[in-house]
PDB file of C-alpha atoms in Angstrom:
ATOM      1  CA  MET H   1     -27.248 -65.026  59.226  1.00  0.00           C
ATOM      2  CA  ASN H   2     -25.853 -65.546  55.639  1.00  0.00           C
ATOM      3  CA  LEU H   3     -23.096 -63.509  54.085  1.00  0.00           C
ATOM      4  CA  GLU H   4     -25.433 -61.332  52.050  1.00  0.00           C
ATOM      5  CA  GLU H   5     -27.360 -60.431  55.292  1.00  0.00           C
ATOM      6  CA  LEU H   6     -24.168 -59.760  57.034  1.00  0.00           C
ATOM      7  CA  LYS H   7     -22.831 -57.494  54.237  1.00  0.00           C
ATOM      8  CA  ASN H   8     -26.199 -55.515  54.350  1.00  0.00           C
ATOM      9  CA  SER H   9     -26.525 -55.394  57.951  1.00  0.00           C
ATOM     10  CA  PRO H  10     -26.627 -51.826  59.605  1.00  0.00           C
ATOM     11  CA  LYS H  11     -24.261 -53.030  62.365  1.00  0.00           C
ATOM     12  CA  THR H  12     -21.648 -54.419  59.930  1.00  0.00           C
ATOM     13  CA  MET H  13     -21.757 -50.863  58.133  1.00  0.00           C
ATOM     14  CA  LYS H  14     -21.169 -49.315  61.435  1.00  0.00           C
ATOM     15  CA  HIS H  15     -18.204 -51.364  62.084  1.00  0.00           C
ATOM     16  CA  LEU H  16     -16.745 -50.771  58.714  1.00  0.00           C
ATOM     17  CA  VAL H  17     -17.137 -47.063  59.061  1.00  0.00           C
ATOM     18  CA  LEU H  18     -15.632 -47.121  62.568  1.00  0.00           C
ATOM     19  CA  ILE H  19     -12.568 -49.315  61.301  1.00  0.00           C
ATOM     20  CA  THR H  20     -12.210 -46.735  58.317  1.00  0.00           C
ATOM     21  CA  LEU H  21     -12.273 -43.759  60.718  1.00  0.00           C
ATOM     22  CA  LEU H  22      -9.799 -45.570  62.928  1.00  0.00           C
ATOM     23  CA  ALA H  23      -7.415 -46.215  59.997  1.00  0.00           C
ATOM     24  CA  ILE H  24      -7.648 -42.549  58.924  1.00  0.00           C
ATOM     25  CA  CYS H  25      -7.082 -41.267  62.519  1.00  0.00           C
ATOM     26  CA  SER H  26      -4.324 -43.721  63.050  1.00  0.00           C
ATOM     27  CA  ASN H  27      -2.505 -42.566  59.832  1.00  0.00           C
ATOM     28  CA  SER H  28      -3.118 -38.768  60.724  1.00  0.00           C
ATOM     29  CA  PHE H  29      -1.516 -39.460  64.068  1.00  0.00           C
ATOM     30  CA  SER H  30       1.334 -41.214  62.650  1.00  0.00           C
ATOM     31  CA  GLN H  31       1.971 -38.256  60.248  1.00  0.00           C
ATOM     32  CA  VAL H  32       1.820 -35.765  63.112  1.00  0.00           C
ATOM     33  CA  SER H  33       4.338 -37.738  65.038  1.00  0.00           C
ATOM     34  CA  ILE H  34       6.675 -38.073  62.151  1.00  0.00           C
ATOM     35  CA  GLU H  35       6.444 -34.265  61.529  1.00  0.00           C
ATOM     36  CA  GLU H  36       7.062 -33.586  65.170  1.00  0.00           C
ATOM     37  CA  LYS H  37      10.009 -35.975  65.041  1.00  0.00           C
ATOM     38  CA  HIS H  38      11.517 -34.104  62.052  1.00  0.00           C
ATOM     39  CA  ARG H  39      10.929 -30.722  63.931  1.00  0.00           C
ATOM     40  CA  TYR H  40      12.741 -32.026  66.969  1.00  0.00           C
ATOM     41  CA  LEU H  41      15.691 -33.302  65.009  1.00  0.00           C
ATOM     42  CA  ALA H  42      15.810 -30.047  63.002  1.00  0.00           C
ATOM     43  CA  SER H  43      15.811 -28.110  66.331  1.00  0.00           C
ATOM     44  CA  LEU H  44      18.626 -30.313  67.711  1.00  0.00           C
ATOM     45  CA  PHE H  45      20.601 -29.718  64.637  1.00  0.00           C
ATOM     46  CA  TYR H  46      20.189 -25.883  64.495  1.00  0.00           C
ATOM     47  CA  GLN H  47      20.968 -25.728  68.211  1.00  0.00           C
ATOM     48  CA  GLY H  48      24.251 -27.495  67.172  1.00  0.00           C
ATOM     49  CA  GLN H  49      24.853 -24.896  64.397  1.00  0.00           C
ATOM     50  CA  GLU H  50      24.184 -22.019  66.813  1.00  0.00           C
ATOM     51  CA  ALA H  51      26.732 -23.513  69.322  1.00  0.00           C
ATOM     52  CA  ILE H  52      29.310 -23.515  66.542  1.00  0.00           C
ATOM     53  CA  GLU H  53      28.719 -20.000  65.613  1.00  0.00           C
ATOM     54  CA  LYS H  54      29.132 -19.065  69.279  1.00  0.00           C
ATOM     55  CA  GLY H  55      32.507 -21.096  69.461  1.00  0.00           C
ATOM     56  CA  ASP H  56      30.834 -23.700  71.905  1.00  0.00           C
ATOM     57  CA  TYR H  57      32.130 -26.858  70.163  1.00  0.00           C
ATOM     58  CA  SER H  58      31.622 -29.257  73.094  1.00  0.00           C
ATOM     59  CA  LYS H  59      27.887 -28.215  73.225  1.00  0.00           C
ATOM     60  CA  ALA H  60      27.622 -28.421  69.397  1.00  0.00           C
ATOM     61  CA  PHE H  61      29.068 -31.941  69.415  1.00  0.00           C
ATOM     62  CA  SER H  62      26.541 -32.867  72.026  1.00  0.00           C
ATOM     63  CA  PHE H  63      23.561 -31.656  70.087  1.00  0.00           C
ATOM     64  CA  PHE H  64      24.803 -33.236  66.834  1.00  0.00           C
ATOM     65  CA  THR H  65      25.279 -36.542  68.776  1.00  0.00           C
ATOM     66  CA  LYS H  66      21.850 -36.336  70.177  1.00  0.00           C
ATOM     67  CA  ALA H  67      20.297 -35.567  66.853  1.00  0.00           C
ATOM     68  CA  TYR H  68      22.159 -38.618  65.383  1.00  0.00           C
ATOM     69  CA  SER H  69      21.095 -40.782  68.057  1.00  0.00           C
ATOM     70  CA  GLU H  70      17.531 -39.622  67.599  1.00  0.00           C
ATOM     71  CA  GLY H  71      17.439 -40.418  63.837  1.00  0.00           C
ATOM     72  CA  ASP H  72      19.284 -37.758  61.831  1.00  0.00           C
ATOM     73  CA  SER H  73      21.618 -39.977  59.793  1.00  0.00           C
ATOM     74  CA  ILE H  74      22.321 -37.265  57.157  1.00  0.00           C
ATOM     75  CA  ASN H  75      23.394 -33.952  58.368  1.00  0.00           C
ATOM     76  CA  SER H  76      24.475 -34.411  62.113  1.00  0.00           C
ATOM     77  CA  PRO H  77      26.880 -37.315  61.110  1.00  0.00           C
ATOM     78  CA  PHE H  78      28.530 -34.912  58.502  1.00  0.00           C
ATOM     79  CA  GLU H  79      29.066 -32.229  61.250  1.00  0.00           C
ATOM     80  CA  LEU H  80      30.287 -34.901  63.755  1.00  0.00           C
ATOM     81  CA  GLY H  81      32.746 -35.936  61.053  1.00  0.00           C
ATOM     82  CA  ASP H  82      34.195 -32.426  60.416  1.00  0.00           C
ATOM     83  CA  MET H  83      34.287 -31.852  64.179  1.00  0.00           C
ATOM     84  CA  SER H  84      36.320 -35.114  64.681  1.00  0.00           C
ATOM     85  CA  PHE H  85      38.523 -34.248  61.907  1.00  0.00           C
ATOM     86  CA  ASP H  86      39.472 -30.841  63.225  1.00  0.00           C
ATOM     87  CA  GLY H  87      39.236 -31.845  66.969  1.00  0.00           C
ATOM     88  CA  ASN H  88      36.518 -29.348  67.592  1.00  0.00           C
ATOM     89  CA  GLY H  89      34.447 -30.452  70.734  1.00  0.00           C
ATOM     90  CA  CYS H  90      36.050 -33.761  70.764  1.00  0.00           C
ATOM     91  CA  PRO H  91      39.486 -35.198  70.324  1.00  0.00           C
ATOM     92  CA  LYS H  92      40.951 -35.121  66.929  1.00  0.00           C
ATOM     93  CA  ASN H  93      40.443 -38.554  65.242  1.00  0.00           C
ATOM     94  CA  LEU H  94      40.618 -38.833  61.427  1.00  0.00           C
ATOM     95  CA  VAL H  95      39.398 -42.458  61.295  1.00  0.00           C
ATOM     96  CA  LYS H  96      36.274 -41.654  63.448  1.00  0.00           C
ATOM     97  CA  ALA H  97      35.741 -38.600  61.158  1.00  0.00           C
ATOM     98  CA  PHE H  98      35.841 -40.807  58.189  1.00  0.00           C
ATOM     99  CA  SER H  99      33.251 -43.115  59.704  1.00  0.00           C
ATOM    100  CA  TRP H 100      30.911 -40.203  60.357  1.00  0.00           C
ATOM    101  CA  TRP H 101      31.248 -39.032  56.983  1.00  0.00           C
ATOM    102  CA  GLU H 102      30.578 -42.680  55.779  1.00  0.00           C
ATOM    103  CA  ILE H 103      27.174 -42.613  57.645  1.00  0.00           C
ATOM    104  CA  ALA H 104      26.223 -39.421  56.218  1.00  0.00           C
ATOM    105  CA  ALA H 105      27.269 -40.259  52.716  1.00  0.00           C
ATOM    106  CA  LYS H 106      25.486 -43.619  52.595  1.00  0.00           C
ATOM    107  CA  ASN H 107      22.315 -41.549  53.561  1.00  0.00           C
ATOM    108  CA  GLY H 108      22.646 -39.106  50.677  1.00  0.00           C
ATOM    109  CA  ASN H 109      24.762 -36.285  51.939  1.00  0.00           C
ATOM    110  CA  ALA H 110      26.830 -35.153  48.958  1.00  0.00           C
ATOM    111  CA  SER H 111      29.398 -33.071  51.006  1.00  0.00           C
ATOM    112  CA  ALA H 112      30.127 -36.182  52.979  1.00  0.00           C
ATOM    113  CA  MET H 113      30.723 -38.123  49.792  1.00  0.00           C
ATOM    114  CA  CYS H 114      33.156 -35.430  48.872  1.00  0.00           C
ATOM    115  CA  ARG H 115      34.875 -35.652  52.195  1.00  0.00           C
ATOM    116  CA  ILE H 116      35.165 -39.519  51.838  1.00  0.00           C
ATOM    117  CA  ALA H 117      36.664 -39.115  48.323  1.00  0.00           C
ATOM    118  CA  GLY H 118      39.155 -36.666  49.802  1.00  0.00           C
ATOM    119  CA  GLY H 119      40.037 -39.364  52.482  1.00  0.00           C
ATOM    120  CA  TYR H 120      40.654 -41.909  49.878  1.00  0.00           C
ATOM    121  CA  PHE H 121      42.498 -39.522  47.763  1.00  0.00           C
ATOM    122  CA  GLU H 122      44.899 -38.083  50.393  1.00  0.00           C
ATOM    123  CA  GLY H 123      45.044 -41.293  52.383  1.00  0.00           C
ATOM    124  CA  ASP H 124      44.939 -39.477  55.763  1.00  0.00           C
ATOM    125  CA  CYS H 125      41.667 -41.060  57.064  1.00  0.00           C
ATOM    126  CA  CYS H 126      42.025 -44.356  55.560  1.00  0.00           C
ATOM    127  CA  GLN H 127      44.143 -46.318  53.173  1.00  0.00           C
ATOM    128  CA  LYS H 128      44.915 -44.334  49.919  1.00  0.00           C
ATOM    129  CA  ASP H 129      42.714 -45.688  47.043  1.00  0.00           C
ATOM    130  CA  LEU H 130      42.406 -43.608  43.958  1.00  0.00           C
ATOM    131  CA  PRO H 131      39.621 -45.652  42.322  1.00  0.00           C
ATOM    132  CA  LYS H 132      37.571 -45.211  45.379  1.00  0.00           C
ATOM    133  CA  ALA H 133      38.411 -41.575  45.487  1.00  0.00           C
ATOM    134  CA  LEU H 134      37.089 -41.194  41.891  1.00  0.00           C
ATOM    135  CA  TYR H 135      34.036 -43.195  42.585  1.00  0.00           C
ATOM    136  CA  TRP H 136      33.071 -40.912  45.521  1.00  0.00           C
ATOM    137  CA  TYR H 137      33.987 -37.782  43.749  1.00  0.00           C
ATOM    138  CA  LYS H 138      31.648 -38.568  40.970  1.00  0.00           C
ATOM    139  CA  LYS H 139      28.996 -39.757  43.280  1.00  0.00           C
ATOM    140  CA  ALA H 140      29.306 -36.535  45.174  1.00  0.00           C
ATOM    141  CA  GLY H 141      28.956 -34.574  41.770  1.00  0.00           C
ATOM    142  CA  ASP H 142      26.075 -36.647  40.833  1.00  0.00           C
ATOM    143  CA  ASN H 143      24.209 -35.598  44.131  1.00  0.00           C
ATOM    144  CA  GLY H 144      24.910 -31.950  43.501  1.00  0.00           C
ATOM    145  CA  ASP H 145      28.447 -31.339  45.016  1.00  0.00           C
ATOM    146  CA  PHE H 146      30.069 -29.245  42.299  1.00  0.00           C
ATOM    147  CA  PHE H 147      33.433 -29.534  43.988  1.00  0.00           C
ATOM    148  CA  GLY H 148      33.171 -33.259  43.611  1.00  0.00           C
ATOM    149  CA  TYR H 149      32.572 -32.953  39.827  1.00  0.00           C
ATOM    150  CA  GLY H 150      35.458 -30.667  39.533  1.00  0.00           C
ATOM    151  CA  ARG H 151      37.734 -33.126  41.290  1.00  0.00           C
ATOM    152  CA  TYR H 152      36.496 -36.085  39.184  1.00  0.00           C
ATOM    153  CA  ALA H 153      37.124 -34.052  35.980  1.00  0.00           C
ATOM    154  CA  SER H 154      40.681 -33.333  37.123  1.00  0.00           C
TER     155      SER H 154
END
């Protein structure tokens, strides 16, 4: 069978249709699993928020830690940073707080960017560094944190 006969063969066309359908189905399944993963992460995050509202900081810390370990690198690390800074649900640890905020900031959390700037400005979580503080305040503002812009401007 030559190439032209192979291209026009009904069997080849069936295989192409089958391969196309499998690709479409595979893509649909991966989309569903991504959506399910996002729902799961959101559920863990909101359970953490509810635990905070009830004053159960240990439970909240567990939910945020689980959400982070399952893939939330934006919101949960921010919350874990705040909890570590205040000692809510975990021992107070300013260095650990700063490292949690760094994770969140590097993944786009503008509030975490502002916290990092504050750390550099005050020198309580890390070595004081005013140029880095200004950089992070500006970055926070550029990403929608108005407090960051205000601090950058002053």
